[in-house]
mmCIF file with all atom_site columns, C-alpha atoms in Angstrom:
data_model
loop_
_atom_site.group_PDB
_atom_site.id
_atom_site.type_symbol
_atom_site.label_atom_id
_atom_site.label_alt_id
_atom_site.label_comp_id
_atom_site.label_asym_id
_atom_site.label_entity_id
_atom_site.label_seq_id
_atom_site.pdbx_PDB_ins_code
_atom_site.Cartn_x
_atom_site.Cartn_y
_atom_site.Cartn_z
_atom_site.occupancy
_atom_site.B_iso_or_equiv
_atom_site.pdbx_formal_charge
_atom_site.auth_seq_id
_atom_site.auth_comp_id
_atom_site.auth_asym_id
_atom_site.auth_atom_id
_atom_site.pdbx_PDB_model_num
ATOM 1   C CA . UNK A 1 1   ? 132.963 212.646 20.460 1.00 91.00 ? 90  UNK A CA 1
ATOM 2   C CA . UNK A 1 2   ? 131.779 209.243 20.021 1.00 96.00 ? 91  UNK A CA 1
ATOM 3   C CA . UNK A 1 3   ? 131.250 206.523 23.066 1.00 97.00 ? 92  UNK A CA 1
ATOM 4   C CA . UNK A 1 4   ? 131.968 202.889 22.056 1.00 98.00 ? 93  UNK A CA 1
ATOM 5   C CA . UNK A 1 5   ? 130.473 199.615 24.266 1.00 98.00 ? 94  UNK A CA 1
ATOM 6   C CA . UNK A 1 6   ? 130.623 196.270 23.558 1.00 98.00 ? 95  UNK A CA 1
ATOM 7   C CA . UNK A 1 7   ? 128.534 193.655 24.573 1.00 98.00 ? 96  UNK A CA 1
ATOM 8   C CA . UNK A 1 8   ? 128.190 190.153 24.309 1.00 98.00 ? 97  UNK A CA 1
ATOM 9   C CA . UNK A 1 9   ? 131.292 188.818 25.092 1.00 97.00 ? 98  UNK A CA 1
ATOM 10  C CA . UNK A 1 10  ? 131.438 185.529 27.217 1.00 97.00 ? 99  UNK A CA 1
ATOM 11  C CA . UNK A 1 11  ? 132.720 182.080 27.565 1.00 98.00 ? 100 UNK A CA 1
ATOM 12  C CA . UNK A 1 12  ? 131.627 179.581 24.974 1.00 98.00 ? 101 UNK A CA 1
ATOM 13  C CA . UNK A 1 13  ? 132.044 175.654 23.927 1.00 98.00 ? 102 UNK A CA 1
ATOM 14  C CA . UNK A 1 14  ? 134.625 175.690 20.706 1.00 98.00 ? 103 UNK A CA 1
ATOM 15  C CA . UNK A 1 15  ? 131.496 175.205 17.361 1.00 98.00 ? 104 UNK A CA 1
ATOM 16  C CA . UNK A 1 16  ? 129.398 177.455 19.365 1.00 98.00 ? 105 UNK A CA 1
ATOM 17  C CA . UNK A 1 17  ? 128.030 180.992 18.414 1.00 98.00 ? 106 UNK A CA 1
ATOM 18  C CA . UNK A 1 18  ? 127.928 184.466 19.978 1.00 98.00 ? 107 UNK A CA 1
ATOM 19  C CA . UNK A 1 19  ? 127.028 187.787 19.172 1.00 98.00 ? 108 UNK A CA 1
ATOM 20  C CA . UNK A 1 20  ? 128.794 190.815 20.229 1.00 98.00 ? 109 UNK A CA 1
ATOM 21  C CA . UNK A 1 21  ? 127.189 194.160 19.736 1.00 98.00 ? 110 UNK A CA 1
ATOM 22  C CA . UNK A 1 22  ? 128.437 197.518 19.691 1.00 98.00 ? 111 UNK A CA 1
ATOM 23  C CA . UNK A 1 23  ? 126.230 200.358 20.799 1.00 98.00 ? 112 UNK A CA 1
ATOM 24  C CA . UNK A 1 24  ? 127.498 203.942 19.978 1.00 97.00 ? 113 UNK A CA 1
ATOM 25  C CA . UNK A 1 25  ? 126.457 207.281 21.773 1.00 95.00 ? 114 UNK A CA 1
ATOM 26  C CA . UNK A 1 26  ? 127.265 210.661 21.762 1.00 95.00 ? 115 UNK A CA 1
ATOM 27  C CA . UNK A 1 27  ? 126.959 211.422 17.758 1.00 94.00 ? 116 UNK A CA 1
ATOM 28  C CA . UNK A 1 28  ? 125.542 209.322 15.231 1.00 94.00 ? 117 UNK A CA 1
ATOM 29  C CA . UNK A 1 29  ? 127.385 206.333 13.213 1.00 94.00 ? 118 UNK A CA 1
ATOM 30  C CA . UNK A 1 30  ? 125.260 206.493 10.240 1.00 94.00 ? 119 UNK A CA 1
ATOM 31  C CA . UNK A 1 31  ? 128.235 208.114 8.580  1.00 93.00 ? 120 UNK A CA 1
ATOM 32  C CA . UNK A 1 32  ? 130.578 206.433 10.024 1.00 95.00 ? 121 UNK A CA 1
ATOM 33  C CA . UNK A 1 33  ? 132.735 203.356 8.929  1.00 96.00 ? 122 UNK A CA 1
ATOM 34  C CA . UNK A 1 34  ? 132.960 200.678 11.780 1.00 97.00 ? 123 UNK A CA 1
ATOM 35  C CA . UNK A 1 35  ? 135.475 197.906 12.037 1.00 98.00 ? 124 UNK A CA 1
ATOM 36  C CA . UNK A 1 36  ? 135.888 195.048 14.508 1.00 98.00 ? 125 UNK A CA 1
ATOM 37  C CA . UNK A 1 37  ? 139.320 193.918 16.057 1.00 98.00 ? 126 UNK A CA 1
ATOM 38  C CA . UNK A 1 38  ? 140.482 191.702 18.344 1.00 98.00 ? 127 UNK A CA 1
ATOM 39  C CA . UNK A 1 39  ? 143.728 191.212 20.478 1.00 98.00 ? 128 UNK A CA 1
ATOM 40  C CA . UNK A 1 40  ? 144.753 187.571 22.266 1.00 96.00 ? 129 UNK A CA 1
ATOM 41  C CA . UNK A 1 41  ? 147.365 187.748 24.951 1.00 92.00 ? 130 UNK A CA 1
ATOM 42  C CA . UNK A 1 42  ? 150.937 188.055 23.978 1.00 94.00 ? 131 UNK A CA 1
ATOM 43  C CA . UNK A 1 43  ? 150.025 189.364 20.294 1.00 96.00 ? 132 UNK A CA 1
ATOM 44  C CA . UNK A 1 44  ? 149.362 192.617 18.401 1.00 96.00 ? 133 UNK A CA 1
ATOM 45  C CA . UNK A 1 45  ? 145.719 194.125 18.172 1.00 97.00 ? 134 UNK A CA 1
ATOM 46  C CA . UNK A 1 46  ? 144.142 192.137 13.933 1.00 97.00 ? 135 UNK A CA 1
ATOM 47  C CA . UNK A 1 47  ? 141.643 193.181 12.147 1.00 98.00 ? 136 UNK A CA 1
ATOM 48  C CA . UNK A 1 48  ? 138.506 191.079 12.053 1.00 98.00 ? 137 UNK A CA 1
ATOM 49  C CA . UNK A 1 49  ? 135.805 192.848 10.022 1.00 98.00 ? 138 UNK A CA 1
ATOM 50  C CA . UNK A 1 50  ? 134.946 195.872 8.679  1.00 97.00 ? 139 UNK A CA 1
ATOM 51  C CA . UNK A 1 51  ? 131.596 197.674 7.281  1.00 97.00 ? 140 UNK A CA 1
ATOM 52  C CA . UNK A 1 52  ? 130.787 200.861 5.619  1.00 95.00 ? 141 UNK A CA 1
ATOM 53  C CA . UNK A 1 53  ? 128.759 203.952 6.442  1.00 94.00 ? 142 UNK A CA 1
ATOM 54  C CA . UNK A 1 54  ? 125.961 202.465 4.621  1.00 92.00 ? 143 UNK A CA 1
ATOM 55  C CA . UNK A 1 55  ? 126.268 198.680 5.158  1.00 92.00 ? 144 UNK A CA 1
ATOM 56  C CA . UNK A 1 56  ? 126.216 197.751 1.915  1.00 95.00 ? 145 UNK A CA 1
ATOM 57  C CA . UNK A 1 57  ? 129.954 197.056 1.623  1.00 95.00 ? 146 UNK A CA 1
ATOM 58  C CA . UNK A 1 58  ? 131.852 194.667 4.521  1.00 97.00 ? 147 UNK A CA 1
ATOM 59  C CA . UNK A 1 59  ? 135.067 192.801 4.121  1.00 96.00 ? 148 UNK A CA 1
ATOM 60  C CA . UNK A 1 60  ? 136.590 190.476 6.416  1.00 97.00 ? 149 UNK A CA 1
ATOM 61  C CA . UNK A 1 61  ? 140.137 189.028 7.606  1.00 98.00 ? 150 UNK A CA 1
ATOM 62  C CA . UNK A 1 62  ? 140.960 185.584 5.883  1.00 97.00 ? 151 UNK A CA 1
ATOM 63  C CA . UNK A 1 63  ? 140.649 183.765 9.208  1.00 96.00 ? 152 UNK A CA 1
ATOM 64  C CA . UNK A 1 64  ? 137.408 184.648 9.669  1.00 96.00 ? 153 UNK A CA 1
ATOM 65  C CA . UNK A 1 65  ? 136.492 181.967 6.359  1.00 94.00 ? 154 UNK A CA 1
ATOM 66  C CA . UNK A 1 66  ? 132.763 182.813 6.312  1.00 95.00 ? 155 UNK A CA 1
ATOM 67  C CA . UNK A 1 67  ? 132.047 182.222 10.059 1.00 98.00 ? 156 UNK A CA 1
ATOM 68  C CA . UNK A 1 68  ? 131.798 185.795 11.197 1.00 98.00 ? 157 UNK A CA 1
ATOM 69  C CA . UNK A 1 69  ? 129.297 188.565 10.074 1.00 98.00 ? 158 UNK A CA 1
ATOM 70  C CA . UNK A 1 70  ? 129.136 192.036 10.924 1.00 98.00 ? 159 UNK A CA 1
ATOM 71  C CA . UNK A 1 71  ? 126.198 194.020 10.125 1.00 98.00 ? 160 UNK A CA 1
ATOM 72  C CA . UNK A 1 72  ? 125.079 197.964 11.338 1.00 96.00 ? 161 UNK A CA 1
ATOM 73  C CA . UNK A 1 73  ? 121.834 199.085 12.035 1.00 96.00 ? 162 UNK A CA 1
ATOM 74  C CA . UNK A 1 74  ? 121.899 203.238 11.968 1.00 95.00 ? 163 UNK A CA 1
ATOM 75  C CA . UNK A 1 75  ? 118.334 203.415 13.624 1.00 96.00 ? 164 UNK A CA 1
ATOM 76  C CA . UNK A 1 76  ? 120.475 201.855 16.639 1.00 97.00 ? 165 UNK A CA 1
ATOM 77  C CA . UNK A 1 77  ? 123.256 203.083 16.386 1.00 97.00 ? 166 UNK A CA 1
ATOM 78  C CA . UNK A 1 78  ? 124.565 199.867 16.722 1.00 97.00 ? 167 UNK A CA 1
ATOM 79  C CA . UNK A 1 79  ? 127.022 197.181 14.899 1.00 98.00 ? 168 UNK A CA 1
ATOM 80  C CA . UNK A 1 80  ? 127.304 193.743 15.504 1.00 98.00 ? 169 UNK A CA 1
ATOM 81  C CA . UNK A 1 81  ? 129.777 190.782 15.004 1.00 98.00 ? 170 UNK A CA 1
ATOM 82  C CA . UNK A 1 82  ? 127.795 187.625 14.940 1.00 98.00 ? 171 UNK A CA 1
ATOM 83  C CA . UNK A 1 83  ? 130.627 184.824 15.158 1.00 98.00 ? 172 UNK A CA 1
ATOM 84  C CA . UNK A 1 84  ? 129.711 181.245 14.488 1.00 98.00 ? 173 UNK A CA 1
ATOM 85  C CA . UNK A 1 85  ? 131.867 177.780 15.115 1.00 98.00 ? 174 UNK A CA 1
ATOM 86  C CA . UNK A 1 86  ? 133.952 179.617 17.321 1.00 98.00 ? 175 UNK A CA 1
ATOM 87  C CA . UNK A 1 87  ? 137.763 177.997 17.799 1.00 97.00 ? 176 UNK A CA 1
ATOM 88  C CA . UNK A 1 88  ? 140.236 178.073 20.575 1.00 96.00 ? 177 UNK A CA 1
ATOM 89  C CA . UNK A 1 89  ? 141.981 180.387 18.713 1.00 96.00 ? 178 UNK A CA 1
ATOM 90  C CA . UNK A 1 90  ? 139.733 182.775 18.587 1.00 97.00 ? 179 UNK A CA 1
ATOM 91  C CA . UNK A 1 91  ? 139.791 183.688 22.515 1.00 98.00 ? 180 UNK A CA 1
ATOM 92  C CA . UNK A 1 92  ? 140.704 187.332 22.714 1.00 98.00 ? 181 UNK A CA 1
ATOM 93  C CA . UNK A 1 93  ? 139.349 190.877 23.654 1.00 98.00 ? 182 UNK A CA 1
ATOM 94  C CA . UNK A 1 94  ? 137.175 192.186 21.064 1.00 98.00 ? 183 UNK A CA 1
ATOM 95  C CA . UNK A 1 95  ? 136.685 195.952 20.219 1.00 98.00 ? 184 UNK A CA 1
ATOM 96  C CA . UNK A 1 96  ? 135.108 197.563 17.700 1.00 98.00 ? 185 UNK A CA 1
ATOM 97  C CA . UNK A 1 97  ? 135.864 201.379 16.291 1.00 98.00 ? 186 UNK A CA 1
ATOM 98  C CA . UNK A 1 98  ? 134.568 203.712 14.071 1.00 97.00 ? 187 UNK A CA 1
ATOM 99  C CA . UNK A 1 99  ? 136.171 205.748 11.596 1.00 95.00 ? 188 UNK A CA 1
ATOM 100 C CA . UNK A 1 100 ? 134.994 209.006 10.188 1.00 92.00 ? 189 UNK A CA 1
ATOM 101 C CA . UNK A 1 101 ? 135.786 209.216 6.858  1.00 87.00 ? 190 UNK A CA 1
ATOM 102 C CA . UNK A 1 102 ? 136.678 205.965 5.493  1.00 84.00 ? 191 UNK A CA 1
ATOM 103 C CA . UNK A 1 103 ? 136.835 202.044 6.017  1.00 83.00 ? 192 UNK A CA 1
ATOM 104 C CA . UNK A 1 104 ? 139.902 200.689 6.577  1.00 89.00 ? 193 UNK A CA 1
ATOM 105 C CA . UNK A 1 105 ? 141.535 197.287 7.529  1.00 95.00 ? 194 UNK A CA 1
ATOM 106 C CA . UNK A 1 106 ? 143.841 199.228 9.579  1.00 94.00 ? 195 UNK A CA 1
ATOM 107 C CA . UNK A 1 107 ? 143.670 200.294 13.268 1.00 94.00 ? 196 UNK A CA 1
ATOM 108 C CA . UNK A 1 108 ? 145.358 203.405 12.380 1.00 94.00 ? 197 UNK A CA 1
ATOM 109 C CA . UNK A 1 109 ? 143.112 204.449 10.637 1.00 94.00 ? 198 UNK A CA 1
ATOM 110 C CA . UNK A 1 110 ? 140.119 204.592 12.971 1.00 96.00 ? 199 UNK A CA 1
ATOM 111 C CA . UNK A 1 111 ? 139.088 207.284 15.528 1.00 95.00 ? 200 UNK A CA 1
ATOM 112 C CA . UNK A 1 112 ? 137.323 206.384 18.560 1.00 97.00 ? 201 UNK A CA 1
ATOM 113 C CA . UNK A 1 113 ? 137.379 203.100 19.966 1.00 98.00 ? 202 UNK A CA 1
ATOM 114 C CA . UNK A 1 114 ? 135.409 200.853 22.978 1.00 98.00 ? 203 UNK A CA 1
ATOM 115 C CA . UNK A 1 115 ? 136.740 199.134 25.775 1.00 97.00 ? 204 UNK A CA 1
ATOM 116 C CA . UNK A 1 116 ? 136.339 195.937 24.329 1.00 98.00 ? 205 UNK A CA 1
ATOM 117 C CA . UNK A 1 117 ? 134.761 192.738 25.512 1.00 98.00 ? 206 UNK A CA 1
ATOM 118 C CA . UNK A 1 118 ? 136.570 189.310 26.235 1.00 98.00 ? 207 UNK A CA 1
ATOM 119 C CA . UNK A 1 119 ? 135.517 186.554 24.475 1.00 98.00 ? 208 UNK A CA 1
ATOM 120 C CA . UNK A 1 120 ? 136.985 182.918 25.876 1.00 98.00 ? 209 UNK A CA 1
ATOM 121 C CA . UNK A 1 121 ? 136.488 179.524 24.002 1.00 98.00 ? 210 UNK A CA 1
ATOM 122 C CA . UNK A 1 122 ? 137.149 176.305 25.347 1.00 97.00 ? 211 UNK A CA 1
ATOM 123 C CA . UNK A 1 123 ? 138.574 173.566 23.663 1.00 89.00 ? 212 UNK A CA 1
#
């Protein structure tokens, strides 16, 4: 089994920055594909980011347009989202999950998940 927490989250002036991490326990990531989603009142759980085993390969959500970057450190056992000129829009709960065998886009696909960590901007 494999233990998901975020951290991070916060409240934050819309242009500003945070960084959420991710910190796994119970097994090692290093094999693992991790992706980061998110989930704003009244609408379905989206796909922000997504990074392979390795780290070598991520791939984002066309909202994101080059302001977010998630990154994995497997010494840590740790990903991160670092999110820059944050909107209004972007005010959700943000989770991150790790899949097993393969990277994905879709929630579906991953396995264990965290309990995510709000994230408010104001306008």
């Amino acid at each position: 089994q494999v233990q998901l927490v975020e951290s991070g989250g916060g409240l934050v002036q819309a242009g500003g920055s945070l960084r959420l991490s991710c910190a796994a326990s119970g097994r090692s990531v290093s094999t693992y594909a991790m992706g980061w989603f998110r989930q704003a009142p009244g609408k379905e759980r989206e796909f922000i980011a997504g990074i392979n085993w390795s780290g070598r390969v991520t791939y984002y959500a066309d909202f994101v347009e080059g302001r977010f970057t998630i990154s994995k450190d497997n010494a840590k056992n740790t990903v991160y989202l670092q999110m820059n000129s944050l909107r209004s829009d972007d005010t959700a709960v943000y989770y991150c999950a790790a899949n097993q065998y393969t990277h994905s886009r879709s929630a579906e696909e991953y396995d264990y998940w965290g309990q995510g960590t709000q994230v408010t901007v104001s306008s």
